[in-house]
């Protein structure tokens, strides 16, 4: 069920019988010369809607702009300052609690949002109003990602390229995949951007001239379909698990 498509009287029965909502979040930021700036929020919304369609749980409209200032040097990147983002997401979530939702899955597709969504989840749990958890699609299927790609890359790499080839292939510049690889950082390891154990970079451009990492030529729509189906399965299972938990088992424990 997609909240924005429903008339308010038709949502009454959902709020009377269910207490879970899926909230997709992403970003609007550069993803190299080959992918749209909406890559992250397109992936998040597609996965959340798929899980909602399969389970009947509620999917809210997508939060399209995230914490992305580390991509600001590239044309068109939009970002929210971290405190404003946290407050906005918390406010939106409290909208849902007003209607009776007490558990939320943040269906996230942008790494820059992770720590801030975790902080919002802690606020809501500590107040006893809701149990909200962050879910990152690629972290739910790490073995498959590793199996499909020689160098998957943390941003704008083949895993995101393959997902957009599957979800919205018309937005991918397939003729630029080699340029994306050759103009970015295709080979890296845990020591890249670090000196004597310290992380020395702040922005994507500090490590990659065109803002992306990995070998994009390794991506195909067929691999994207595999990723999408596997991640959707994980999100469905998570939704069903969370809906089954007694709320008292989710809230913060009392001091002992």
C-alpha atoms as a PDB file:
ATOM      1  CA  UNK A   1       0.000   0.000   0.000  1.00  0.00           C
ATOM      2  CA  UNK A   2       1.424   3.388  -1.027  1.00  0.00           C
ATOM      3  CA  UNK A   3       0.235   6.081   1.374  1.00  0.00           C
ATOM      4  CA  UNK A   4       0.210   8.943  -1.119  1.00  0.00           C
ATOM      5  CA  UNK A   5      -2.135   7.071  -3.483  1.00  0.00           C
ATOM      6  CA  UNK A   6      -4.815   6.462  -0.855  1.00  0.00           C
ATOM      7  CA  UNK A   7      -7.724   8.639   0.245  1.00  0.00           C
ATOM      8  CA  UNK A   8      -7.743   9.237   3.984  1.00  0.00           C
ATOM      9  CA  UNK A   9     -10.892   7.235   4.786  1.00  0.00           C
ATOM     10  CA  UNK A  10      -9.333   4.210   3.090  1.00  0.00           C
ATOM     11  CA  UNK A  11      -6.292   4.339   5.371  1.00  0.00           C
ATOM     12  CA  UNK A  12      -8.371   3.982   8.538  1.00  0.00           C
ATOM     13  CA  UNK A  13      -8.538   0.201   8.385  1.00  0.00           C
ATOM     14  CA  UNK A  14      -4.760  -0.045   7.937  1.00  0.00           C
ATOM     15  CA  UNK A  15      -4.019   2.032  11.009  1.00  0.00           C
ATOM     16  CA  UNK A  16      -6.582   0.031  12.983  1.00  0.00           C
ATOM     17  CA  UNK A  17      -4.931  -3.310  12.184  1.00  0.00           C
ATOM     18  CA  UNK A  18      -1.258  -2.641  11.359  1.00  0.00           C
ATOM     19  CA  UNK A  19       1.513  -0.726  13.095  1.00  0.00           C
ATOM     20  CA  UNK A  20       4.427  -0.882  10.622  1.00  0.00           C
ATOM     21  CA  UNK A  21       5.534   1.530   7.901  1.00  0.00           C
ATOM     22  CA  UNK A  22       8.330   1.521   5.329  1.00  0.00           C
ATOM     23  CA  UNK A  23      10.008   4.898   4.774  1.00  0.00           C
ATOM     24  CA  UNK A  24      12.308   5.005   1.718  1.00  0.00           C
ATOM     25  CA  UNK A  25      15.254   7.414   1.847  1.00  0.00           C
ATOM     26  CA  UNK A  26      18.092   8.201  -0.504  1.00  0.00           C
ATOM     27  CA  UNK A  27      19.858  11.208  -1.917  1.00  0.00           C
ATOM     28  CA  UNK A  28      20.062  13.528  -4.895  1.00  0.00           C
ATOM     29  CA  UNK A  29      23.760  13.642  -5.663  1.00  0.00           C
ATOM     30  CA  UNK A  30      26.338  12.873  -8.309  1.00  0.00           C
ATOM     31  CA  UNK A  31      26.797   9.220  -9.203  1.00  0.00           C
ATOM     32  CA  UNK A  32      29.441   9.684 -11.854  1.00  0.00           C
ATOM     33  CA  UNK A  33      29.055  10.507 -15.539  1.00  0.00           C
ATOM     34  CA  UNK A  34      26.862   7.475 -16.226  1.00  0.00           C
ATOM     35  CA  UNK A  35      24.135   7.411 -13.551  1.00  0.00           C
ATOM     36  CA  UNK A  36      21.332   9.831 -12.623  1.00  0.00           C
ATOM     37  CA  UNK A  37      21.607  12.000  -9.538  1.00  0.00           C
ATOM     38  CA  UNK A  38      18.506  10.258  -8.234  1.00  0.00           C
ATOM     39  CA  UNK A  39      20.216   6.849  -8.129  1.00  0.00           C
ATOM     40  CA  UNK A  40      19.909   6.332  -4.385  1.00  0.00           C
ATOM     41  CA  UNK A  41      16.338   7.454  -3.942  1.00  0.00           C
ATOM     42  CA  UNK A  42      15.231   5.543  -7.046  1.00  0.00           C
ATOM     43  CA  UNK A  43      16.664   2.334  -5.580  1.00  0.00           C
ATOM     44  CA  UNK A  44      15.182   2.955  -2.134  1.00  0.00           C
ATOM     45  CA  UNK A  45      11.705   3.690  -3.457  1.00  0.00           C
ATOM     46  CA  UNK A  46      11.688   0.708  -5.819  1.00  0.00           C
ATOM     47  CA  UNK A  47      12.654  -1.680  -3.021  1.00  0.00           C
ATOM     48  CA  UNK A  48      10.212  -0.207  -0.506  1.00  0.00           C
ATOM     49  CA  UNK A  49       7.324  -0.318  -2.963  1.00  0.00           C
ATOM     50  CA  UNK A  50       8.151  -3.871  -3.954  1.00  0.00           C
ATOM     51  CA  UNK A  51       8.156  -4.996  -0.324  1.00  0.00           C
ATOM     52  CA  UNK A  52       4.942  -3.088   0.363  1.00  0.00           C
ATOM     53  CA  UNK A  53       3.243  -4.678  -2.642  1.00  0.00           C
ATOM     54  CA  UNK A  54       4.297  -8.143  -1.515  1.00  0.00           C
ATOM     55  CA  UNK A  55       3.358  -7.754   2.144  1.00  0.00           C
ATOM     56  CA  UNK A  56       0.555  -5.200   2.218  1.00  0.00           C
ATOM     57  CA  UNK A  57       2.489  -2.977   4.615  1.00  0.00           C
ATOM     58  CA  UNK A  58       2.419   0.782   4.231  1.00  0.00           C
ATOM     59  CA  UNK A  59       5.035   2.609   2.135  1.00  0.00           C
ATOM     60  CA  UNK A  60       5.376   6.365   2.597  1.00  0.00           C
ATOM     61  CA  UNK A  61       6.593   8.924   0.049  1.00  0.00           C
ATOM     62  CA  UNK A  62      10.359   8.947  -0.447  1.00  0.00           C
ATOM     63  CA  UNK A  63      12.760  11.362   1.232  1.00  0.00           C
ATOM     64  CA  UNK A  64      14.846  12.288  -1.802  1.00  0.00           C
ATOM     65  CA  UNK A  65      17.559  14.554  -0.357  1.00  0.00           C
ATOM     66  CA  UNK A  66      19.976  13.235   2.245  1.00  0.00           C
ATOM     67  CA  UNK A  67      23.291  14.048   3.912  1.00  0.00           C
ATOM     68  CA  UNK A  68      25.457  14.486   0.810  1.00  0.00           C
ATOM     69  CA  UNK A  69      27.739  17.478   1.283  1.00  0.00           C
ATOM     70  CA  UNK A  70      30.734  15.219   0.566  1.00  0.00           C
ATOM     71  CA  UNK A  71      29.603  15.205  -3.091  1.00  0.00           C
ATOM     72  CA  UNK A  72      29.011  18.958  -3.319  1.00  0.00           C
ATOM     73  CA  UNK A  73      31.838  19.698  -5.777  1.00  0.00           C
ATOM     74  CA  UNK A  74      29.882  17.984  -8.564  1.00  0.00           C
ATOM     75  CA  UNK A  75      27.138  19.828 -10.445  1.00  0.00           C
ATOM     76  CA  UNK A  76      23.587  19.419  -9.148  1.00  0.00           C
ATOM     77  CA  UNK A  77      24.287  17.640  -5.867  1.00  0.00           C
ATOM     78  CA  UNK A  78      21.757  18.610  -3.196  1.00  0.00           C
ATOM     79  CA  UNK A  79      22.176  18.015   0.513  1.00  0.00           C
ATOM     80  CA  UNK A  80      20.647  18.622   3.896  1.00  0.00           C
ATOM     81  CA  UNK A  81      22.784  19.577   6.847  1.00  0.00           C
ATOM     82  CA  UNK A  82      22.963  16.625   9.217  1.00  0.00           C
ATOM     83  CA  UNK A  83      21.042  18.158  12.172  1.00  0.00           C
ATOM     84  CA  UNK A  84      18.259  19.361   9.848  1.00  0.00           C
ATOM     85  CA  UNK A  85      18.053  15.935   8.216  1.00  0.00           C
ATOM     86  CA  UNK A  86      17.793  14.166  11.562  1.00  0.00           C
ATOM     87  CA  UNK A  87      15.119  16.536  12.819  1.00  0.00           C
ATOM     88  CA  UNK A  88      13.131  16.245   9.584  1.00  0.00           C
ATOM     89  CA  UNK A  89      13.191  12.442   9.563  1.00  0.00           C
ATOM     90  CA  UNK A  90      12.225  12.344  13.225  1.00  0.00           C
ATOM     91  CA  UNK A  91       9.343  14.749  12.590  1.00  0.00           C
ATOM     92  CA  UNK A  92       8.073  12.672   9.660  1.00  0.00           C
ATOM     93  CA  UNK A  93       8.286   9.522  11.766  1.00  0.00           C
ATOM     94  CA  UNK A  94       6.371  11.160  14.601  1.00  0.00           C
ATOM     95  CA  UNK A  95       3.648  12.006  12.051  1.00  0.00           C
ATOM     96  CA  UNK A  96       3.262   8.265  11.611  1.00  0.00           C
ATOM     97  CA  UNK A  97       3.203   7.553  15.343  1.00  0.00           C
ATOM     98  CA  UNK A  98       0.325  10.030  15.669  1.00  0.00           C
ATOM     99  CA  UNK A  99      -1.692   7.726  13.403  1.00  0.00           C
ATOM    100  CA  UNK A 100      -0.753   4.594  15.335  1.00  0.00           C
ATOM    101  CA  UNK A 101       2.483   3.400  13.711  1.00  0.00           C
ATOM    102  CA  UNK A 102       4.977   2.215  16.322  1.00  0.00           C
ATOM    103  CA  UNK A 103       7.603   0.469  14.171  1.00  0.00           C
ATOM    104  CA  UNK A 104       9.356   1.853  11.109  1.00  0.00           C
ATOM    105  CA  UNK A 105      11.916   0.560   8.641  1.00  0.00           C
ATOM    106  CA  UNK A 106      14.024   3.250   7.020  1.00  0.00           C
ATOM    107  CA  UNK A 107      14.631   1.712   3.589  1.00  0.00           C
ATOM    108  CA  UNK A 108      17.909   3.454   2.903  1.00  0.00           C
ATOM    109  CA  UNK A 109      20.113   3.495  -0.192  1.00  0.00           C
ATOM    110  CA  UNK A 110      22.631   6.205   0.757  1.00  0.00           C
ATOM    111  CA  UNK A 111      25.602   5.530   2.999  1.00  0.00           C
ATOM    112  CA  UNK A 112      25.754   9.143   4.175  1.00  0.00           C
ATOM    113  CA  UNK A 113      22.371   8.733   5.870  1.00  0.00           C
ATOM    114  CA  UNK A 114      23.224   5.683   7.961  1.00  0.00           C
ATOM    115  CA  UNK A 115      24.601   7.172  11.168  1.00  0.00           C
ATOM    116  CA  UNK A 116      21.915   9.867  11.215  1.00  0.00           C
ATOM    117  CA  UNK A 117      19.069   7.382  10.804  1.00  0.00           C
ATOM    118  CA  UNK A 118      20.538   5.348  13.631  1.00  0.00           C
ATOM    119  CA  UNK A 119      20.528   8.462  15.807  1.00  0.00           C
ATOM    120  CA  UNK A 120      16.873   9.168  14.954  1.00  0.00           C
ATOM    121  CA  UNK A 121      16.005   5.573  15.740  1.00  0.00           C
ATOM    122  CA  UNK A 122      17.662   5.894  19.141  1.00  0.00           C
ATOM    123  CA  UNK A 123      15.722   9.077  19.929  1.00  0.00           C
ATOM    124  CA  UNK A 124      12.405   7.439  19.089  1.00  0.00           C
ATOM    125  CA  UNK A 125      13.210   4.257  20.996  1.00  0.00           C
ATOM    126  CA  UNK A 126      14.467   6.112  24.064  1.00  0.00           C
ATOM    127  CA  UNK A 127      11.269   8.173  24.152  1.00  0.00           C
ATOM    128  CA  UNK A 128       9.206   4.989  23.891  1.00  0.00           C
ATOM    129  CA  UNK A 129       7.246   6.271  20.893  1.00  0.00           C
ATOM    130  CA  UNK A 130       8.486   3.945  18.154  1.00  0.00           C
ATOM    131  CA  UNK A 131      11.072   1.386  17.158  1.00  0.00           C
ATOM    132  CA  UNK A 132      12.718   2.596  13.947  1.00  0.00           C
ATOM    133  CA  UNK A 133      15.615   0.801  12.269  1.00  0.00           C
ATOM    134  CA  UNK A 134      17.820   1.595   9.282  1.00  0.00           C
ATOM    135  CA  UNK A 135      18.109  -0.998   6.491  1.00  0.00           C
ATOM    136  CA  UNK A 136      20.701  -0.656   3.724  1.00  0.00           C
ATOM    137  CA  UNK A 137      19.982  -2.809   0.685  1.00  0.00           C
ATOM    138  CA  UNK A 138      23.515  -3.893  -0.226  1.00  0.00           C
ATOM    139  CA  UNK A 139      24.360  -4.722   3.382  1.00  0.00           C
ATOM    140  CA  UNK A 140      21.508  -7.232   3.367  1.00  0.00           C
ATOM    141  CA  UNK A 141      23.092  -9.267   0.532  1.00  0.00           C
ATOM    142  CA  UNK A 142      26.882  -8.825   0.854  1.00  0.00           C
ATOM    143  CA  UNK A 143      27.796 -12.290  -0.412  1.00  0.00           C
ATOM    144  CA  UNK A 144      25.794 -11.874  -3.615  1.00  0.00           C
ATOM    145  CA  UNK A 145      27.339  -8.453  -4.274  1.00  0.00           C
ATOM    146  CA  UNK A 146      30.821  -9.903  -3.840  1.00  0.00           C
ATOM    147  CA  UNK A 147      30.018 -12.864  -6.071  1.00  0.00           C
ATOM    148  CA  UNK A 148      28.658 -10.733  -8.920  1.00  0.00           C
ATOM    149  CA  UNK A 149      31.415  -8.107  -9.169  1.00  0.00           C
ATOM    150  CA  UNK A 150      35.197  -8.155  -9.182  1.00  0.00           C
ATOM    151  CA  UNK A 151      35.314  -4.612  -7.785  1.00  0.00           C
ATOM    152  CA  UNK A 152      31.904  -3.473  -6.613  1.00  0.00           C
ATOM    153  CA  UNK A 153      32.850  -0.004  -5.357  1.00  0.00           C
ATOM    154  CA  UNK A 154      31.147   1.910  -2.528  1.00  0.00           C
ATOM    155  CA  UNK A 155      29.677   4.663  -4.727  1.00  0.00           C
ATOM    156  CA  UNK A 156      28.573   4.771  -8.356  1.00  0.00           C
ATOM    157  CA  UNK A 157      30.113   1.350  -8.881  1.00  0.00           C
ATOM    158  CA  UNK A 158      28.747  -1.722 -10.613  1.00  0.00           C
ATOM    159  CA  UNK A 159      26.219  -2.678  -7.918  1.00  0.00           C
ATOM    160  CA  UNK A 160      24.402   0.677  -8.151  1.00  0.00           C
ATOM    161  CA  UNK A 161      24.869   0.749 -11.917  1.00  0.00           C
ATOM    162  CA  UNK A 162      23.320  -2.704 -12.276  1.00  0.00           C
ATOM    163  CA  UNK A 163      20.398  -1.777 -10.014  1.00  0.00           C
ATOM    164  CA  UNK A 164      19.561   1.321 -12.076  1.00  0.00           C
ATOM    165  CA  UNK A 165      20.002  -0.640 -15.316  1.00  0.00           C
ATOM    166  CA  UNK A 166      17.276  -2.932 -13.969  1.00  0.00           C
ATOM    167  CA  UNK A 167      15.001  -0.316 -12.346  1.00  0.00           C
ATOM    168  CA  UNK A 168      15.331   2.591 -14.793  1.00  0.00           C
ATOM    169  CA  UNK A 169      17.641   1.545 -17.601  1.00  0.00           C
ATOM    170  CA  UNK A 170      16.689   4.506 -19.754  1.00  0.00           C
ATOM    171  CA  UNK A 171      18.509   6.791 -17.278  1.00  0.00           C
ATOM    172  CA  UNK A 172      21.858   4.991 -17.561  1.00  0.00           C
ATOM    173  CA  UNK A 173      24.465   6.275 -20.019  1.00  0.00           C
ATOM    174  CA  UNK A 174      25.800   2.883 -21.064  1.00  0.00           C
ATOM    175  CA  UNK A 175      28.203   4.540 -23.505  1.00  0.00           C
ATOM    176  CA  UNK A 176      29.994   6.160 -20.537  1.00  0.00           C
ATOM    177  CA  UNK A 177      30.667   3.076 -18.411  1.00  0.00           C
ATOM    178  CA  UNK A 178      34.296   2.784 -19.496  1.00  0.00           C
ATOM    179  CA  UNK A 179      34.800   6.520 -18.940  1.00  0.00           C
ATOM    180  CA  UNK A 180      33.308   6.177 -15.456  1.00  0.00           C
ATOM    181  CA  UNK A 181      35.761   3.398 -14.626  1.00  0.00           C
ATOM    182  CA  UNK A 182      38.807   5.052 -16.184  1.00  0.00           C
ATOM    183  CA  UNK A 183      38.098   8.508 -14.765  1.00  0.00           C
ATOM    184  CA  UNK A 184      37.331   7.305 -11.259  1.00  0.00           C
ATOM    185  CA  UNK A 185      39.034   5.058  -8.752  1.00  0.00           C
ATOM    186  CA  UNK A 186      38.613   1.494  -9.922  1.00  0.00           C
ATOM    187  CA  UNK A 187      41.117  -0.192  -7.598  1.00  0.00           C
ATOM    188  CA  UNK A 188      41.233   0.481  -3.868  1.00  0.00           C
ATOM    189  CA  UNK A 189      41.489  -1.303  -0.543  1.00  0.00           C
ATOM    190  CA  UNK A 190      41.162  -0.606   3.187  1.00  0.00           C
ATOM    191  CA  UNK A 191      44.286   1.588   3.051  1.00  0.00           C
ATOM    192  CA  UNK A 192      43.033   3.972   0.348  1.00  0.00           C
ATOM    193  CA  UNK A 193      42.736   7.516   1.692  1.00  0.00           C
ATOM    194  CA  UNK A 194      44.370   6.619   4.986  1.00  0.00           C
ATOM    195  CA  UNK A 195      47.718   7.574   6.487  1.00  0.00           C
ATOM    196  CA  UNK A 196      49.126   5.771   9.516  1.00  0.00           C
ATOM    197  CA  UNK A 197      45.633   4.591  10.493  1.00  0.00           C
ATOM    198  CA  UNK A 198      43.912   7.967  10.035  1.00  0.00           C
ATOM    199  CA  UNK A 199      41.194   8.646   7.470  1.00  0.00           C
ATOM    200  CA  UNK A 200      42.551  11.678   5.597  1.00  0.00           C
ATOM    201  CA  UNK A 201      39.744  12.437   3.129  1.00  0.00           C
ATOM    202  CA  UNK A 202      36.412  14.191   3.582  1.00  0.00           C
ATOM    203  CA  UNK A 203      34.936  14.488   0.091  1.00  0.00           C
ATOM    204  CA  UNK A 204      34.484  12.041  -2.773  1.00  0.00           C
ATOM    205  CA  UNK A 205      36.592  14.209  -5.047  1.00  0.00           C
ATOM    206  CA  UNK A 206      39.565  13.752  -2.706  1.00  0.00           C
ATOM    207  CA  UNK A 207      39.865  10.170  -3.967  1.00  0.00           C
ATOM    208  CA  UNK A 208      38.044  10.114  -7.311  1.00  0.00           C
ATOM    209  CA  UNK A 209      38.209  12.739 -10.054  1.00  0.00           C
ATOM    210  CA  UNK A 210      34.767  11.873 -11.419  1.00  0.00           C
ATOM    211  CA  UNK A 211      33.255  10.887  -8.078  1.00  0.00           C
ATOM    212  CA  UNK A 212      32.861   7.132  -8.512  1.00  0.00           C
ATOM    213  CA  UNK A 213      34.584   3.943  -7.426  1.00  0.00           C
ATOM    214  CA  UNK A 214      34.807   0.452  -8.894  1.00  0.00           C
ATOM    215  CA  UNK A 215      34.487  -1.069 -12.350  1.00  0.00           C
ATOM    216  CA  UNK A 216      31.170   0.007 -13.848  1.00  0.00           C
ATOM    217  CA  UNK A 217      31.696  -2.059 -17.004  1.00  0.00           C
ATOM    218  CA  UNK A 218      31.026  -5.152 -14.886  1.00  0.00           C
ATOM    219  CA  UNK A 219      27.354  -4.180 -14.474  1.00  0.00           C
ATOM    220  CA  UNK A 220      24.352  -5.552 -16.377  1.00  0.00           C
ATOM    221  CA  UNK A 221      20.582  -5.285 -15.994  1.00  0.00           C
ATOM    222  CA  UNK A 222      20.475  -9.033 -15.406  1.00  0.00           C
ATOM    223  CA  UNK A 223      22.798  -8.691 -12.413  1.00  0.00           C
ATOM    224  CA  UNK A 224      20.676  -5.781 -11.239  1.00  0.00           C
ATOM    225  CA  UNK A 225      17.591  -7.983 -11.304  1.00  0.00           C
ATOM    226  CA  UNK A 226      19.386 -10.563  -9.161  1.00  0.00           C
ATOM    227  CA  UNK A 227      20.328  -7.871  -6.660  1.00  0.00           C
ATOM    228  CA  UNK A 228      16.845  -6.381  -6.625  1.00  0.00           C
ATOM    229  CA  UNK A 229      15.093  -9.694  -6.073  1.00  0.00           C
ATOM    230  CA  UNK A 230      17.496 -10.817  -3.353  1.00  0.00           C
ATOM    231  CA  UNK A 231      17.366  -7.504  -1.491  1.00  0.00           C
ATOM    232  CA  UNK A 232      13.569  -7.381  -1.791  1.00  0.00           C
ATOM    233  CA  UNK A 233      13.365 -10.824  -0.228  1.00  0.00           C
ATOM    234  CA  UNK A 234      15.453  -9.628   2.709  1.00  0.00           C
ATOM    235  CA  UNK A 235      13.285  -6.539   3.189  1.00  0.00           C
ATOM    236  CA  UNK A 236      10.102  -8.620   3.113  1.00  0.00           C
ATOM    237  CA  UNK A 237      11.523 -10.952   5.748  1.00  0.00           C
ATOM    238  CA  UNK A 238      12.632  -8.040   7.915  1.00  0.00           C
ATOM    239  CA  UNK A 239       9.177  -6.436   7.656  1.00  0.00           C
ATOM    240  CA  UNK A 240       7.425  -9.642   8.638  1.00  0.00           C
ATOM    241  CA  UNK A 241       9.832 -10.225  11.526  1.00  0.00           C
ATOM    242  CA  UNK A 242       9.408  -6.692  12.881  1.00  0.00           C
ATOM    243  CA  UNK A 243       5.627  -6.775  12.584  1.00  0.00           C
ATOM    244  CA  UNK A 244       5.570  -9.973  14.668  1.00  0.00           C
ATOM    245  CA  UNK A 245       7.581  -8.580  17.595  1.00  0.00           C
ATOM    246  CA  UNK A 246       5.756  -7.521  20.775  1.00  0.00           C
ATOM    247  CA  UNK A 247       6.355  -3.795  21.107  1.00  0.00           C
ATOM    248  CA  UNK A 248       7.496  -4.157  24.712  1.00  0.00           C
ATOM    249  CA  UNK A 249      10.402  -6.304  23.518  1.00  0.00           C
ATOM    250  CA  UNK A 250      11.585  -3.499  21.220  1.00  0.00           C
ATOM    251  CA  UNK A 251      11.645  -0.519  23.543  1.00  0.00           C
ATOM    252  CA  UNK A 252      14.588   0.457  25.735  1.00  0.00           C
ATOM    253  CA  UNK A 253      15.123  -1.716  28.786  1.00  0.00           C
ATOM    254  CA  UNK A 254      14.700  -0.228  32.252  1.00  0.00           C
ATOM    255  CA  UNK A 255      17.730   0.573  34.376  1.00  0.00           C
ATOM    256  CA  UNK A 256      18.732  -2.361  36.579  1.00  0.00           C
END
